[in-house]
Amino acid sequence: MESFDVVIIGAGLAGLQCAKRLAQNGAKVLLVDRKHDLTKGVHTTGIFVRKTFEDFRFPSETLGKPIRDVILYSPKLRSFNLKSEKDEFRIGKMGLLYESLLRECEDSGVTFLCGTLYKGISEAGEETIINLEKNFESLQVKARVFIGADGALSRVAEHLKLDENKEWIVGFEEIYKGVPLDGEPSLYCFLDAKLSPGYLAWITNDGEESHVGVGGYPSRFDPRQALNLFKKNVAPRFVNLKNAKLLETRGGRIPVGGVLKRIASRRGLLIGDAAGAVSPLTAGGLDPCMRLSKFAAEVVLERLKTGDPDVLLKYSGEMFRAKFTTRLMMRTVLKRFSYQPLLELGFKMLRSRFGKKIAEKIFFRRGSFPDVELGKKLVGLNKKKITSI
């Protein structure tokens, strides 16, 4: 049975980011994913906010053209434009980005097992035995630290007896090639209680490929049906899909309860969607995913260096919950806008001077959710920079 410092289940953005940082600092890492090809079955829309592409390094070919304009539409297609002086969004080409991150992981010494199922864990003193299955054959590995990056319905969370996501919306989108594009890309957002209950529908592009999608509470709509209606009744006014080629379809659960409280035990921890690291208001998950994964890596490195499993308990969602209070309240309000007239009225309020400031703060604020820097101060990681184990 091979032993590793860290075993990570899930090679999405969170798992790849965390694995890379751990390996670059001397940890022996095993990264496991059920997919044979990370570019297939992508769940995220891939919208990166300004704070993310300013603070993290990405290969130039993995990000689309900058977006400065957001146009909001009501159910009756009344609109107003939010314009920023800065580049606020860029659409990630997620397949290329995953491939690039995986190469960096393997170049740093990460062992990658694709097409491998996670089956469960058992205890072996202070180490954890992880049960896996590849090609219908069982295998076991040992880990000093076990990390769950396995999505909104995390089995790792269940097996480590950590908090689990209880509330989510479902996003569903299609990506097209060959759509006529004029000018700089914009982000078109549509509020509609039928097509996107509790969230919104969207149209955007990265300068080459166009994204058309819907999102909302799964108990209140059928995502596929809603997307078809959106493409039939609304999208043709903004994008010409007549001769476009459908490249891929994406969909998945997006937690909207904020960072969970208990996301670590003495054996391991959660990152990404498994930890609820998504903004509860906008559902934007890539920035908190990147930041929480980086923070998790620093905590794990300290645990490996000191040999003290209790170090992992410093990684707690409790320290981030206060930052989410306002957004959770606004998420509750948005959830209650279940009738078109009520949503139309809410949109009218957004068009006021005060409402527009709120909208600009939601879309353009360079904030971090969660506030990882505050978290580092609270656990004392800023006092001693961890560089290696």
Coordinates of C-alpha atoms in Angstrom, one line a residue:
M1 CA 0.0 0.0 0.0
E2 CA 1.6 3.2 -1.2
S3 CA 1.7 6.2 1.3
F4 CA 1.2 9.8 0.4
D5 CA 1.4 13.0 2.3
V6 CA -1.9 14.2 0.8
V7 CA -4.6 12.4 -1.3
I8 CA -7.1 14.7 -3.1
I9 CA -10.3 13.4 -4.5
G10 CA -11.5 15.6 -7.4
A11 CA -9.4 17.2 -10.2
G12 CA -11.5 20.3 -10.9
L13 CA -10.1 23.8 -10.4
A14 CA -10.0 23.4 -6.6
G15 CA -8.2 20.1 -6.6
L16 CA -5.7 21.0 -9.3
Q17 CA -4.9 24.3 -7.6
C18 CA -4.4 22.7 -4.2
A19 CA -2.4 19.7 -5.5
K20 CA 0.0 22.0 -7.5
R21 CA 0.7 24.3 -4.5
L22 CA 1.3 21.3 -2.2
A23 CA 3.6 19.5 -4.6
Q24 CA 5.6 22.7 -5.4
N25 CA 6.3 22.9 -1.6
G26 CA 7.6 19.4 -1.2
A27 CA 4.5 17.3 -0.5
K28 CA 4.0 13.9 -2.0
V29 CA 0.5 14.2 -3.5
L30 CA -1.9 11.8 -5.2
L31 CA -4.7 13.5 -7.2
V32 CA -7.7 11.2 -8.1
D33 CA -10.6 11.9 -10.5
R34 CA -13.3 9.6 -11.9
K35 CA -13.1 11.1 -15.4
H36 CA -10.6 9.8 -18.0
D37 CA -10.5 13.3 -19.6
L38 CA -10.7 16.4 -17.5
T39 CA -11.8 18.5 -20.5
K40 CA -15.1 16.5 -20.7
G41 CA -18.1 17.1 -18.5
V42 CA -17.0 20.5 -17.3
H43 CA -19.5 21.9 -14.8
T44 CA -18.6 25.6 -14.5
T45 CA -19.4 28.5 -16.8
G46 CA -15.9 29.6 -16.2
I47 CA -16.4 33.3 -15.5
F48 CA -13.4 34.8 -13.7
V49 CA -13.7 38.1 -11.9
R50 CA -11.1 40.9 -11.9
K51 CA -9.7 40.0 -8.5
T52 CA -9.0 36.5 -9.7
F53 CA -7.1 37.2 -12.9
E54 CA -5.2 40.1 -11.2
D55 CA -4.0 38.0 -8.3
F56 CA -3.5 34.6 -9.9
R57 CA -1.4 33.6 -13.0
F58 CA -3.1 32.0 -16.0
P59 CA -1.7 31.1 -19.4
S60 CA -2.9 33.7 -21.8
E61 CA -4.6 31.2 -24.1
T62 CA -6.8 30.0 -21.3
L63 CA -8.7 33.3 -20.8
G64 CA -11.0 35.0 -23.3
K65 CA -11.3 38.7 -24.0
P66 CA -12.0 41.1 -21.1
I67 CA -15.5 42.2 -20.3
R68 CA -16.4 45.6 -19.0
D69 CA -20.1 45.9 -19.7
V70 CA -23.0 44.1 -17.8
I71 CA -26.5 44.6 -19.2
L72 CA -29.3 43.6 -16.9
Y73 CA -32.8 42.8 -18.2
S74 CA -36.2 42.5 -16.5
P75 CA -38.8 39.8 -17.4
K76 CA -40.3 42.4 -19.9
L77 CA -36.7 43.0 -21.2
R78 CA -36.4 46.5 -19.8
S79 CA -32.7 47.1 -19.4
F80 CA -29.9 49.1 -17.9
N81 CA -26.2 49.1 -18.5
L82 CA -23.5 48.8 -15.9
K83 CA -20.1 49.9 -17.3
S84 CA -16.8 49.7 -15.6
E85 CA -13.6 51.5 -16.4
K86 CA -11.7 48.3 -15.7
D87 CA -11.7 44.8 -17.1
E88 CA -14.1 43.1 -14.8
F89 CA -14.7 39.6 -16.2
R90 CA -13.0 37.1 -18.5
I91 CA -14.4 33.8 -19.6
G92 CA -12.1 30.9 -18.9
K93 CA -11.5 28.2 -21.6
M94 CA -11.8 25.6 -18.9
G95 CA -10.6 22.6 -20.9
L96 CA -7.4 24.3 -21.8
L97 CA -7.0 25.6 -18.2
Y98 CA -7.5 22.1 -16.7
E99 CA -5.0 20.6 -19.1
S100 CA -2.5 23.4 -18.3
L101 CA -2.9 23.0 -14.5
L102 CA -2.6 19.2 -14.8
R103 CA 0.7 19.5 -16.6
E104 CA 1.9 21.9 -13.9
C105 CA 0.8 19.4 -11.2
E106 CA 2.6 16.5 -12.9
D107 CA 5.7 18.6 -13.6
S108 CA 5.7 19.3 -9.8
G109 CA 5.6 15.7 -8.9
V110 CA 1.9 15.1 -8.4
T111 CA 0.7 11.5 -9.1
F112 CA -2.5 11.6 -11.1
L113 CA -5.0 8.7 -11.2
C114 CA -7.8 9.3 -13.8
G115 CA -10.8 7.0 -14.4
T116 CA -10.6 6.1 -10.7
L117 CA -13.6 5.9 -8.3
Y118 CA -13.5 6.9 -4.7
K119 CA -15.1 4.2 -2.5
G120 CA -14.5 5.2 1.1
I121 CA -12.0 5.4 3.9
S122 CA -10.9 3.6 7.0
E123 CA -8.6 4.7 9.8
A124 CA -5.0 3.5 10.4
G125 CA -3.7 5.4 13.5
E126 CA -3.2 9.0 12.5
E127 CA -3.2 8.1 8.8
T128 CA -6.2 7.5 6.6
I129 CA -6.7 4.6 4.2
I130 CA -8.5 5.6 1.1
N131 CA -10.3 2.9 -0.9
L132 CA -10.3 3.4 -4.7
E133 CA -11.4 1.5 -7.7
K134 CA -9.7 1.6 -11.2
N135 CA -10.7 -0.6 -14.1
F136 CA -12.9 -2.6 -11.8
E137 CA -10.0 -3.4 -9.5
S138 CA -9.8 -2.2 -5.9
L139 CA -6.7 -0.4 -4.6
Q140 CA -5.8 1.3 -1.3
V141 CA -3.5 4.1 -0.5
K142 CA -2.5 5.8 2.8
A143 CA -2.6 9.6 3.4
R144 CA -1.5 11.8 6.2
V145 CA -4.0 14.3 5.0
F146 CA -7.2 13.6 3.0
I147 CA -8.8 16.4 0.9
G148 CA -12.3 16.4 -0.6
A149 CA -12.6 18.5 -3.8
D150 CA -15.4 16.3 -5.1
G151 CA -18.2 18.8 -5.6
A152 CA -21.4 20.0 -4.1
L153 CA -22.6 16.5 -3.1
S154 CA -19.3 15.5 -1.5
R155 CA -18.9 11.9 -0.3
V156 CA -15.6 12.9 1.3
A157 CA -17.6 15.4 3.5
E158 CA -19.9 12.6 4.5
H159 CA -17.1 10.1 5.3
L160 CA -15.1 12.7 7.3
K161 CA -18.3 13.7 9.2
L162 CA -18.0 17.3 8.1
D163 CA -20.7 19.7 7.1
E164 CA -22.5 19.1 3.8
N165 CA -24.3 21.5 1.4
K166 CA -28.0 21.7 1.9
E167 CA -29.0 24.4 -0.6
W168 CA -28.1 24.8 -4.2
I169 CA -29.2 26.1 -7.6
V170 CA -28.7 24.3 -10.9
G171 CA -26.9 25.9 -13.8
F172 CA -27.2 24.6 -17.4
E173 CA -25.6 26.2 -20.5
E174 CA -24.6 25.5 -24.0
I175 CA -21.4 26.7 -25.7
Y176 CA -21.4 27.6 -29.4
K177 CA -18.8 28.2 -32.1
G178 CA -19.5 30.3 -35.2
V179 CA -21.8 32.9 -33.7
P180 CA -21.4 36.3 -35.4
L181 CA -19.7 38.6 -32.9
D182 CA -19.5 42.4 -33.2
G183 CA -17.5 44.6 -30.9
E184 CA -16.2 43.8 -27.5
P185 CA -17.9 41.0 -25.5
S186 CA -20.5 42.0 -22.9
L187 CA -22.3 40.0 -20.1
Y188 CA -26.1 40.0 -20.7
C189 CA -28.0 38.9 -17.6
F190 CA -31.8 38.2 -17.6
L191 CA -34.0 38.2 -14.5
D192 CA -37.0 35.9 -15.1
A193 CA -38.9 34.0 -12.4
K194 CA -39.9 31.3 -14.9
L195 CA -36.7 30.8 -16.9
S196 CA -34.3 31.3 -14.0
P197 CA -36.1 31.2 -10.7
G198 CA -33.9 32.6 -7.9
Y199 CA -31.0 33.3 -10.2
L200 CA -30.7 34.5 -13.8
A201 CA -30.2 33.6 -17.4
W202 CA -27.1 34.8 -19.4
I203 CA -25.5 35.3 -22.7
T204 CA -21.9 36.1 -23.2
N205 CA -18.8 35.3 -25.2
D206 CA -15.0 35.1 -24.8
G207 CA -14.3 36.6 -28.2
E208 CA -14.5 33.3 -30.0
E209 CA -17.1 31.0 -28.3
S210 CA -20.6 32.1 -27.1
H211 CA -22.2 30.9 -23.8
V212 CA -26.0 30.7 -23.4
G213 CA -27.4 29.5 -20.1
V214 CA -29.9 29.5 -17.3
G215 CA -29.8 28.9 -13.6
G216 CA -32.2 28.5 -10.7
Y217 CA -33.7 26.4 -7.9
P218 CA -34.2 22.9 -9.2
S219 CA -37.5 22.5 -7.4
R220 CA -39.0 25.4 -9.4
F221 CA -37.9 24.7 -13.0
D222 CA -36.6 22.2 -15.5
P223 CA -33.2 23.5 -16.6
R224 CA -33.2 21.9 -20.1
Q225 CA -36.7 23.0 -20.9
A226 CA -36.0 26.5 -19.6
L227 CA -32.9 26.8 -21.7
N228 CA -34.8 25.8 -24.8
L229 CA -37.5 28.4 -24.1
F230 CA -34.8 31.0 -23.5
K231 CA -33.2 30.2 -26.8
K232 CA -36.5 30.3 -28.6
N233 CA -38.1 33.4 -27.1
V234 CA -35.3 35.6 -25.8
A235 CA -31.9 34.8 -27.0
P236 CA -32.5 35.4 -30.8
R237 CA -32.8 39.1 -30.0
F238 CA -29.2 39.2 -28.8
V239 CA -27.3 36.3 -30.5
N240 CA -27.7 34.5 -33.8
L241 CA -27.4 30.8 -33.3
K242 CA -28.8 29.8 -36.6
N243 CA -25.6 28.6 -38.2
A244 CA -23.6 28.1 -35.0
K245 CA -22.1 24.8 -34.0
L246 CA -22.8 23.4 -30.5
L247 CA -19.5 22.5 -28.9
E248 CA -20.5 21.3 -25.5
T249 CA -23.2 21.4 -22.8
R250 CA -22.4 22.1 -19.2
G251 CA -24.5 21.7 -16.1
G252 CA -24.3 21.0 -12.4
R253 CA -25.3 22.0 -8.8
I254 CA -24.0 25.2 -7.4
P255 CA -24.1 25.6 -3.6
V256 CA -25.6 28.9 -2.4
G257 CA -25.4 28.5 1.4
G258 CA -21.9 30.1 1.7
V259 CA -18.8 28.5 3.1
L260 CA -19.8 25.6 5.4
K261 CA -18.9 25.9 9.1
R262 CA -17.1 22.6 9.8
I263 CA -14.9 21.9 6.8
A264 CA -11.9 20.2 8.5
S265 CA -11.2 17.4 10.9
R266 CA -7.9 16.0 12.2
R267 CA -7.8 13.7 9.2
G268 CA -8.6 16.1 6.3
L269 CA -10.6 19.0 4.9
L270 CA -12.8 20.2 2.1
I271 CA -12.2 22.7 -0.7
G272 CA -14.1 24.1 -3.7
D273 CA -17.9 23.3 -4.0
A274 CA -17.5 20.6 -1.3
A275 CA -16.7 23.4 1.2
G276 CA -19.5 25.6 -0.2
A277 CA -16.8 28.1 -1.4
V278 CA -19.3 29.9 -3.7
S279 CA -20.7 33.4 -3.4
P280 CA -24.3 32.8 -2.2
L281 CA -25.6 35.8 -4.1
T282 CA -24.1 35.5 -7.5
A283 CA -23.1 31.8 -7.4
G284 CA -19.7 32.9 -8.6
G285 CA -17.4 30.1 -7.4
L286 CA -14.0 30.4 -9.2
D287 CA -12.5 33.2 -7.1
P288 CA -13.4 31.7 -3.7
C289 CA -12.4 28.3 -5.1
M290 CA -8.9 29.5 -5.9
R291 CA -8.4 31.4 -2.7
L292 CA -9.7 28.8 -0.3
S293 CA -7.6 26.1 -2.1
K294 CA -4.5 28.2 -1.6
F295 CA -5.3 28.8 2.0
A296 CA -6.0 25.0 2.5
A297 CA -2.6 24.2 1.0
E298 CA -0.9 26.5 3.5
V299 CA -2.7 24.9 6.4
V300 CA -1.9 21.4 5.2
L301 CA 1.8 22.3 4.7
E302 CA 2.0 23.5 8.3
R303 CA 0.3 20.3 9.5
L304 CA 2.9 18.2 7.5
K305 CA 5.7 20.3 8.8
T306 CA 4.7 20.1 12.5
G307 CA 3.3 16.6 12.5
D308 CA 0.3 17.9 14.5
P309 CA -3.1 16.8 13.1
D310 CA -4.8 19.5 15.2
V311 CA -3.3 22.1 12.9
L312 CA -6.0 21.2 10.3
L313 CA -8.7 22.5 12.7
K314 CA -7.4 26.0 12.1
Y315 CA -9.1 25.6 8.7
S316 CA -12.6 26.5 9.7
G317 CA -15.5 28.0 7.8
E318 CA -16.7 29.7 11.0
M319 CA -14.2 32.5 10.4
F320 CA -15.7 33.3 7.0
R321 CA -19.4 33.2 7.9
A322 CA -19.8 36.9 9.0
K323 CA -18.6 38.0 5.5
F324 CA -21.4 36.1 4.0
T325 CA -24.3 37.5 6.1
T326 CA -25.3 40.3 3.8
R327 CA -25.1 38.1 0.7
L328 CA -27.1 35.4 2.4
M329 CA -29.8 37.9 3.2
M330 CA -29.9 39.1 -0.3
R331 CA -30.0 35.5 -1.6
T332 CA -33.1 34.9 0.6
V333 CA -34.7 38.0 -0.9
L334 CA -33.9 37.0 -4.5
K335 CA -35.3 33.5 -3.7
R336 CA -38.6 35.0 -2.8
F337 CA -39.0 36.8 -6.1
S338 CA -41.1 34.0 -7.6
Y339 CA -43.6 36.1 -9.5
Q340 CA -42.9 38.1 -12.6
P341 CA -44.6 41.3 -11.5
L342 CA -42.7 41.2 -8.2
L343 CA -39.4 40.7 -10.1
E344 CA -40.3 43.5 -12.5
L345 CA -40.9 45.8 -9.5
G346 CA -37.5 44.8 -8.0
F347 CA -35.8 45.5 -11.3
K348 CA -37.4 49.0 -11.3
M349 CA -35.8 49.6 -7.9
L350 CA -32.5 48.5 -9.3
R351 CA -32.7 51.1 -12.0
S352 CA -32.8 53.9 -9.3
R353 CA -29.6 55.6 -8.3
F354 CA -29.4 53.7 -5.1
G355 CA -30.3 50.4 -6.8
K356 CA -27.6 50.9 -9.4
K357 CA -25.0 51.4 -6.7
I358 CA -26.0 48.1 -5.2
A359 CA -25.8 46.3 -8.6
E360 CA -22.4 47.8 -9.3
K361 CA -21.2 46.6 -5.9
I362 CA -22.5 43.1 -6.6
F363 CA -20.9 42.8 -10.1
F364 CA -17.8 45.0 -9.8
R365 CA -16.6 45.1 -6.2
R366 CA -13.1 43.7 -5.9
G367 CA -14.0 41.7 -2.8
S368 CA -12.9 38.3 -1.7
F369 CA -15.5 35.7 -0.6
P370 CA -14.3 34.2 1.7
D371 CA -11.8 36.8 3.0
V372 CA -8.9 34.5 3.2
E373 CA -6.4 37.1 4.3
L374 CA -8.5 37.7 7.4
G375 CA -8.6 33.9 8.0
K376 CA -4.8 33.7 7.8
K377 CA -4.5 36.4 10.5
L378 CA -6.9 34.6 12.7
V379 CA -5.0 31.4 12.6
G380 CA -1.5 33.0 12.7
L381 CA -0.3 31.9 9.2
N382 CA 0.7 35.4 8.3
K383 CA 3.3 35.4 11.1
K384 CA 5.3 32.7 9.4
K385 CA 5.3 32.1 5.7
I386 CA 5.1 28.5 4.9
T387 CA 7.4 27.7 2.0
S388 CA 8.0 24.0 2.2
I389 CA 7.6 21.0 4.5

